[in-house]
mmCIF file with all atom_site columns, C-alpha atoms in Angstrom:
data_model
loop_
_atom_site.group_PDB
_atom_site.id
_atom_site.type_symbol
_atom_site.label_atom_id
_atom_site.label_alt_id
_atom_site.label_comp_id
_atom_site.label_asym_id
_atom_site.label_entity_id
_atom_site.label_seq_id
_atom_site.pdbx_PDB_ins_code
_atom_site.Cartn_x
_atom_site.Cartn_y
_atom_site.Cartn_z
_atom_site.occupancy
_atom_site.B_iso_or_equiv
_atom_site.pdbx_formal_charge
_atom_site.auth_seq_id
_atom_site.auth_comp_id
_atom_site.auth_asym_id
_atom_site.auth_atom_id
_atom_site.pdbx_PDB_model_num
ATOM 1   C CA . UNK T 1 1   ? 8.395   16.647  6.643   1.00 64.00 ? 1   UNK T CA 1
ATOM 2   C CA . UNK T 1 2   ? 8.009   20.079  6.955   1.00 75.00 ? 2   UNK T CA 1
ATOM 3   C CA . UNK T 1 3   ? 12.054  20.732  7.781   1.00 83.00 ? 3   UNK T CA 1
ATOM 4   C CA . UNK T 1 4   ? 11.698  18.636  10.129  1.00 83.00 ? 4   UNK T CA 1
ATOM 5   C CA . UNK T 1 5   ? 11.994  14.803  10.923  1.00 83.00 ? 5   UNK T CA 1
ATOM 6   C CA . UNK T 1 6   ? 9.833   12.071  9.272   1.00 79.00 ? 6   UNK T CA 1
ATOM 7   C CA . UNK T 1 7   ? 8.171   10.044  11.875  1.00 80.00 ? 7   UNK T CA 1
ATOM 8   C CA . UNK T 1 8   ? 7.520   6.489   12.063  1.00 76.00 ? 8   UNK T CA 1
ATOM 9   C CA . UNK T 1 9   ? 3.642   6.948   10.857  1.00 75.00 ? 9   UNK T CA 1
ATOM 10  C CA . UNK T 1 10  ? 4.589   9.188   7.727   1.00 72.00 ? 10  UNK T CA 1
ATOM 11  C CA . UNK T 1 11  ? 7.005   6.416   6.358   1.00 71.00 ? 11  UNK T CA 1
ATOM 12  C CA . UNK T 1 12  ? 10.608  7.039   8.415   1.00 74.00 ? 12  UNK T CA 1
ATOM 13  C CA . UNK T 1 13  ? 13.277  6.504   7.932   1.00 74.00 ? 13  UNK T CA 1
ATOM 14  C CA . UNK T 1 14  ? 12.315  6.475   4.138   1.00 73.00 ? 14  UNK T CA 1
ATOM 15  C CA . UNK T 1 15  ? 9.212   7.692   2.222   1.00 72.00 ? 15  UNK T CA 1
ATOM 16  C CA . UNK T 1 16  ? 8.867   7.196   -1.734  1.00 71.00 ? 16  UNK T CA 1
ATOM 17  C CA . UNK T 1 17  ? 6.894   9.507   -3.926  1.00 72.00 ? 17  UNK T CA 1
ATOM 18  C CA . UNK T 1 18  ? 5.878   8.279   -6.731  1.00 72.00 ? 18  UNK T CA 1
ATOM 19  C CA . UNK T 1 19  ? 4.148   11.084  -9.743  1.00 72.00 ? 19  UNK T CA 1
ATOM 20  C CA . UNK T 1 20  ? 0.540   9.754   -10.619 1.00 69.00 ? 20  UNK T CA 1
ATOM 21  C CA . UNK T 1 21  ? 0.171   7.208   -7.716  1.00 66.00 ? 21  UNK T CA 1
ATOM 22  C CA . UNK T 1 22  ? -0.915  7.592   -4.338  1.00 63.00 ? 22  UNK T CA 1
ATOM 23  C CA . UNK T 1 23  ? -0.718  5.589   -0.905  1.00 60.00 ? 23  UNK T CA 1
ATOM 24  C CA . UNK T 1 24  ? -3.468  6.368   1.183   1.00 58.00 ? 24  UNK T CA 1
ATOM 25  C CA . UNK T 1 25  ? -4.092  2.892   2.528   1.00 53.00 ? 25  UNK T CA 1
ATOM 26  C CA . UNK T 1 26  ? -2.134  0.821   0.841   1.00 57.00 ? 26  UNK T CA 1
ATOM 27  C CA . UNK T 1 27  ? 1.584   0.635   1.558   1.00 58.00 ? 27  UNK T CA 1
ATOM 28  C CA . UNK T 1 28  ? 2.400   1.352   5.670   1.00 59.00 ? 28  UNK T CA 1
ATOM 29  C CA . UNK T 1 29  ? 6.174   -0.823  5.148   1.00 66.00 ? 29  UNK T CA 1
ATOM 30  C CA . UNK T 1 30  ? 8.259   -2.072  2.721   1.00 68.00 ? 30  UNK T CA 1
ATOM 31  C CA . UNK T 1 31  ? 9.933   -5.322  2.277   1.00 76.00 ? 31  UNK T CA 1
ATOM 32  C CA . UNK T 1 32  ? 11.783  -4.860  -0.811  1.00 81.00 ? 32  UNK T CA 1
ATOM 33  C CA . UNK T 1 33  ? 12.236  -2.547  -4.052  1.00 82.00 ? 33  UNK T CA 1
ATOM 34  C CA . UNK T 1 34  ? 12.500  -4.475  -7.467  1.00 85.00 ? 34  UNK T CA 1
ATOM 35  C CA . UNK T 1 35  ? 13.720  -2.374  -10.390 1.00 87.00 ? 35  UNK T CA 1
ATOM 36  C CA . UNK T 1 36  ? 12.174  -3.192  -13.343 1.00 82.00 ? 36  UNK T CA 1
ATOM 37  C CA . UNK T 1 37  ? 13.247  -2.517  -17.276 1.00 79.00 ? 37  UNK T CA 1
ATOM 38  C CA . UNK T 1 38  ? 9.525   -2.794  -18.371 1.00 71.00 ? 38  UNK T CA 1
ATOM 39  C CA . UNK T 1 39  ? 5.884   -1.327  -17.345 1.00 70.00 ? 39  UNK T CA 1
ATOM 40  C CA . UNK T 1 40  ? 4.868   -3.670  -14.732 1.00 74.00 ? 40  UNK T CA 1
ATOM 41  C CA . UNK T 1 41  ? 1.431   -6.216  -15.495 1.00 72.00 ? 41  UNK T CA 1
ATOM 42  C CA . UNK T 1 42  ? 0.095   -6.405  -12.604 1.00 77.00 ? 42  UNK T CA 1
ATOM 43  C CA . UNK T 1 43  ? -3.762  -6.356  -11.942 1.00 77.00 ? 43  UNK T CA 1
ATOM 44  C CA . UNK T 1 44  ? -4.257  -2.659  -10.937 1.00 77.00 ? 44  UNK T CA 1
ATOM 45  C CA . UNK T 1 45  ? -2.311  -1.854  -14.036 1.00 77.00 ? 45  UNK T CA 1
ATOM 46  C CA . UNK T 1 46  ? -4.379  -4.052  -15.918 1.00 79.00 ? 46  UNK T CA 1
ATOM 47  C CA . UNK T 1 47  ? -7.425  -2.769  -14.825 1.00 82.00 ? 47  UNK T CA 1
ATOM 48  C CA . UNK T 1 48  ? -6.398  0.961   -15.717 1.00 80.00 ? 48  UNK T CA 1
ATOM 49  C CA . UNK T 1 49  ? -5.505  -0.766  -19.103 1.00 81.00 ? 49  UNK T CA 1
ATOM 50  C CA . UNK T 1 50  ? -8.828  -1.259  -19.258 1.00 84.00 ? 50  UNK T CA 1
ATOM 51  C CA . UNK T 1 51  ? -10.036 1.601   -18.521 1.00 86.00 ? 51  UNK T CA 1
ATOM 52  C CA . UNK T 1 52  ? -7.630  3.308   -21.066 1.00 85.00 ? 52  UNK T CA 1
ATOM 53  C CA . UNK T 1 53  ? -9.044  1.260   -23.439 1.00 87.00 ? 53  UNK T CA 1
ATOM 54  C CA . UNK T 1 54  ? -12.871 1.545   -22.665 1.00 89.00 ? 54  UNK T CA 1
ATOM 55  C CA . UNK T 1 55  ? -12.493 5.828   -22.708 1.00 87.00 ? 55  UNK T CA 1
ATOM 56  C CA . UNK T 1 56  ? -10.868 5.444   -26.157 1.00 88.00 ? 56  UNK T CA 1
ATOM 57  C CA . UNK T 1 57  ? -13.269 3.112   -27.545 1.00 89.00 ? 57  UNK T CA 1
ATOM 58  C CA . UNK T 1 58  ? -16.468 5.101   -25.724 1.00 89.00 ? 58  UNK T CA 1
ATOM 59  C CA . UNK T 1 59  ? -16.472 7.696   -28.964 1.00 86.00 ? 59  UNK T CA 1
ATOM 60  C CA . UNK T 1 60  ? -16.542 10.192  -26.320 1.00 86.00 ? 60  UNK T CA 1
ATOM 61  C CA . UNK T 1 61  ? -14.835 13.760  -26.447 1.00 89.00 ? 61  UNK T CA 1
ATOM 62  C CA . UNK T 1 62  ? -11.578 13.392  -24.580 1.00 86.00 ? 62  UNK T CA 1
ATOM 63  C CA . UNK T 1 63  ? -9.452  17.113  -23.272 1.00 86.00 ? 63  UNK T CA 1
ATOM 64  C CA . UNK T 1 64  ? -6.241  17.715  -25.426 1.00 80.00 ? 64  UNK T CA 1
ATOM 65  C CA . UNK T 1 65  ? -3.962  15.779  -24.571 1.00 88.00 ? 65  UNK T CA 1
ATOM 66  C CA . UNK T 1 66  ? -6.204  13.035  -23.322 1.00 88.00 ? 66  UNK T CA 1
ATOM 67  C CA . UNK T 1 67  ? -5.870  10.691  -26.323 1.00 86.00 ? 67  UNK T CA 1
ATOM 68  C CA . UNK T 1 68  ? -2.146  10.927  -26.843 1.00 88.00 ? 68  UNK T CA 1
ATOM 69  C CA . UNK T 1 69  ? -1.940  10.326  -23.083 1.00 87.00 ? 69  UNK T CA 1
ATOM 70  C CA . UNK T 1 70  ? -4.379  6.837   -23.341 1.00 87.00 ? 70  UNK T CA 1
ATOM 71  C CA . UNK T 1 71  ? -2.622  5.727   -26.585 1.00 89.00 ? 71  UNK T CA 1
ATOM 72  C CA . UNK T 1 72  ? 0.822   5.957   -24.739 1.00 88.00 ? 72  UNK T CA 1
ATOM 73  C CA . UNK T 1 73  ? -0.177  3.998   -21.611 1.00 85.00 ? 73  UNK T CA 1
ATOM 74  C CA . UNK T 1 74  ? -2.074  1.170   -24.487 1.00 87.00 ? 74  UNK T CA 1
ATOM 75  C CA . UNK T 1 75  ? 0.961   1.139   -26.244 1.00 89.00 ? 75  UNK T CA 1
ATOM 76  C CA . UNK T 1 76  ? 3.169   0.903   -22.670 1.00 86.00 ? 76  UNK T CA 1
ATOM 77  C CA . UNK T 1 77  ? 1.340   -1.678  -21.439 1.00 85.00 ? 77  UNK T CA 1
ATOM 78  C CA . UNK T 1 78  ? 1.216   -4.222  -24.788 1.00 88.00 ? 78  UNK T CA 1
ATOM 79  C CA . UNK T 1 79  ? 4.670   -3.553  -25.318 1.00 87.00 ? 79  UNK T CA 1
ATOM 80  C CA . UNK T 1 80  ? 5.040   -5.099  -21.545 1.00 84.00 ? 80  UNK T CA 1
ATOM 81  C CA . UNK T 1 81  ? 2.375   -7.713  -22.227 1.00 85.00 ? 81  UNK T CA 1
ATOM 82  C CA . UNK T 1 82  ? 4.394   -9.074  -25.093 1.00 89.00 ? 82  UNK T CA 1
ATOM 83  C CA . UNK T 1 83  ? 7.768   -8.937  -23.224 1.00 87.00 ? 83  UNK T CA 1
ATOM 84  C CA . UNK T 1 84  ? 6.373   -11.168 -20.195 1.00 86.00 ? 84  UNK T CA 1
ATOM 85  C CA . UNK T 1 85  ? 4.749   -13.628 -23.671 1.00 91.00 ? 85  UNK T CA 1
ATOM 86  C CA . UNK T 1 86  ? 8.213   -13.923 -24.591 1.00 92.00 ? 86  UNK T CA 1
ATOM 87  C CA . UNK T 1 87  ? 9.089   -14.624 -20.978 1.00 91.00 ? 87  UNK T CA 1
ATOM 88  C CA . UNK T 1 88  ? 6.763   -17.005 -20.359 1.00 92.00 ? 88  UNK T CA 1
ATOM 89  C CA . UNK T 1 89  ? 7.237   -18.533 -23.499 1.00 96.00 ? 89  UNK T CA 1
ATOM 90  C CA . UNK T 1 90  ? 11.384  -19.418 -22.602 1.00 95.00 ? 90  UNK T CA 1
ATOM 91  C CA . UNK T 1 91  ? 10.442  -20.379 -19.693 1.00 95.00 ? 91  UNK T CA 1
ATOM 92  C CA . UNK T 1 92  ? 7.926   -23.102 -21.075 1.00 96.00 ? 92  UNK T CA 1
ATOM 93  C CA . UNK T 1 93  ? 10.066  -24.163 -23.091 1.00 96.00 ? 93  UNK T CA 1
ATOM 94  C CA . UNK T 1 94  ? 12.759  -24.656 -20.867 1.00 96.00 ? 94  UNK T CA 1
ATOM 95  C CA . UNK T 1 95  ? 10.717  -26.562 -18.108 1.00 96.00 ? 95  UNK T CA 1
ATOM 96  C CA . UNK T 1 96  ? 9.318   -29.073 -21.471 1.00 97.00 ? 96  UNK T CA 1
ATOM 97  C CA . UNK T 1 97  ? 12.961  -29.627 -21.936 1.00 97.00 ? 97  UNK T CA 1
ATOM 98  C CA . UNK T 1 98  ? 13.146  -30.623 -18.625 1.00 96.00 ? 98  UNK T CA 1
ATOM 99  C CA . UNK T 1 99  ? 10.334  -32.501 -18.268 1.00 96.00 ? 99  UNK T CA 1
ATOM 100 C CA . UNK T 1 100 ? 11.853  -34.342 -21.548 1.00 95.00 ? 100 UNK T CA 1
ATOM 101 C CA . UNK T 1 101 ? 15.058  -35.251 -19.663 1.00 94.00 ? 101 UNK T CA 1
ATOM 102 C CA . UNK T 1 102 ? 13.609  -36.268 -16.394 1.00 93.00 ? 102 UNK T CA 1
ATOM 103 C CA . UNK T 1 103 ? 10.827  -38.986 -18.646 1.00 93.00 ? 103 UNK T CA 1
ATOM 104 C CA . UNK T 1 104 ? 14.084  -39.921 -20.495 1.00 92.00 ? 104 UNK T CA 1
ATOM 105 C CA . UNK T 1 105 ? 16.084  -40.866 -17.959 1.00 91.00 ? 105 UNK T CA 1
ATOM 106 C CA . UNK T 1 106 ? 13.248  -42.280 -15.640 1.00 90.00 ? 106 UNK T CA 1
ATOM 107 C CA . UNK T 1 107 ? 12.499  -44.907 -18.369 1.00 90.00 ? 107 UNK T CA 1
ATOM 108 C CA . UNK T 1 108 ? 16.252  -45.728 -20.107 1.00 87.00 ? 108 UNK T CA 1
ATOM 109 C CA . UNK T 1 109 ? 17.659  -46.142 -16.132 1.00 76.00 ? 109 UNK T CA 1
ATOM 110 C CA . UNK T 1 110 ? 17.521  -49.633 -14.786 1.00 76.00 ? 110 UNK T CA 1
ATOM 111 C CA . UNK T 1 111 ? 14.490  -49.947 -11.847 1.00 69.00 ? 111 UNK T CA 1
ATOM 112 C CA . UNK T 1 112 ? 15.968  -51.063 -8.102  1.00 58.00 ? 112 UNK T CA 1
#
């Protein structure tokens, strides 16, 4: 920081900067990084979803730039949305597969 050291209370031995986000209170230690191939859906995104949402619908006069910068983060985060409904979606159908097996076999096998 500074040329010189980071200490302990700025984030040594590693600190992450991340454009458009910041970490006042919120993150003092990490446990683990996951790398992810999609927008992430969790609830602060989803909240700034809706507030993407809300501006565009409000009919009010958004800065150049503004729009195109709301549609994108829309579009991001349905594109995401419908990845994790596909997700889900194997995965339900999976565990009813399961579930299919398991009632199969509990009632063909011979009770002790």
């Amino acid at each position: 920081m500074n040329d010189a050291p980071l200490p302990s209370q700025h984030g040594s031995p590693l600190r992450l900067v991340v454009p458009g986000w910041y970490g006042t209170a919120q993150v003092k230690r990490l446990r683990d990084i996951t790398v992810l191939d999609a927008p992430f859906t969790g609830f602060q995104q989803s909240v700034a979803y809706l507030e993407a949402t809300d501006r565009l619908d409000s009919g009010e006069e958004l800065p150049p730039g503004d729009r195109e910068d709301l549609l994108d983060r829309v579009r991001d985060f349905e594109r995401a949305a419908q990845q994790r409904v596909e997700e889900l979606r194997t995965r339900l159908s999976r565990a009813e597969e399961f579930a299919a097996t398991l009632a199969q076999r509990l009632t063909s096998s011979p009770r002790l």
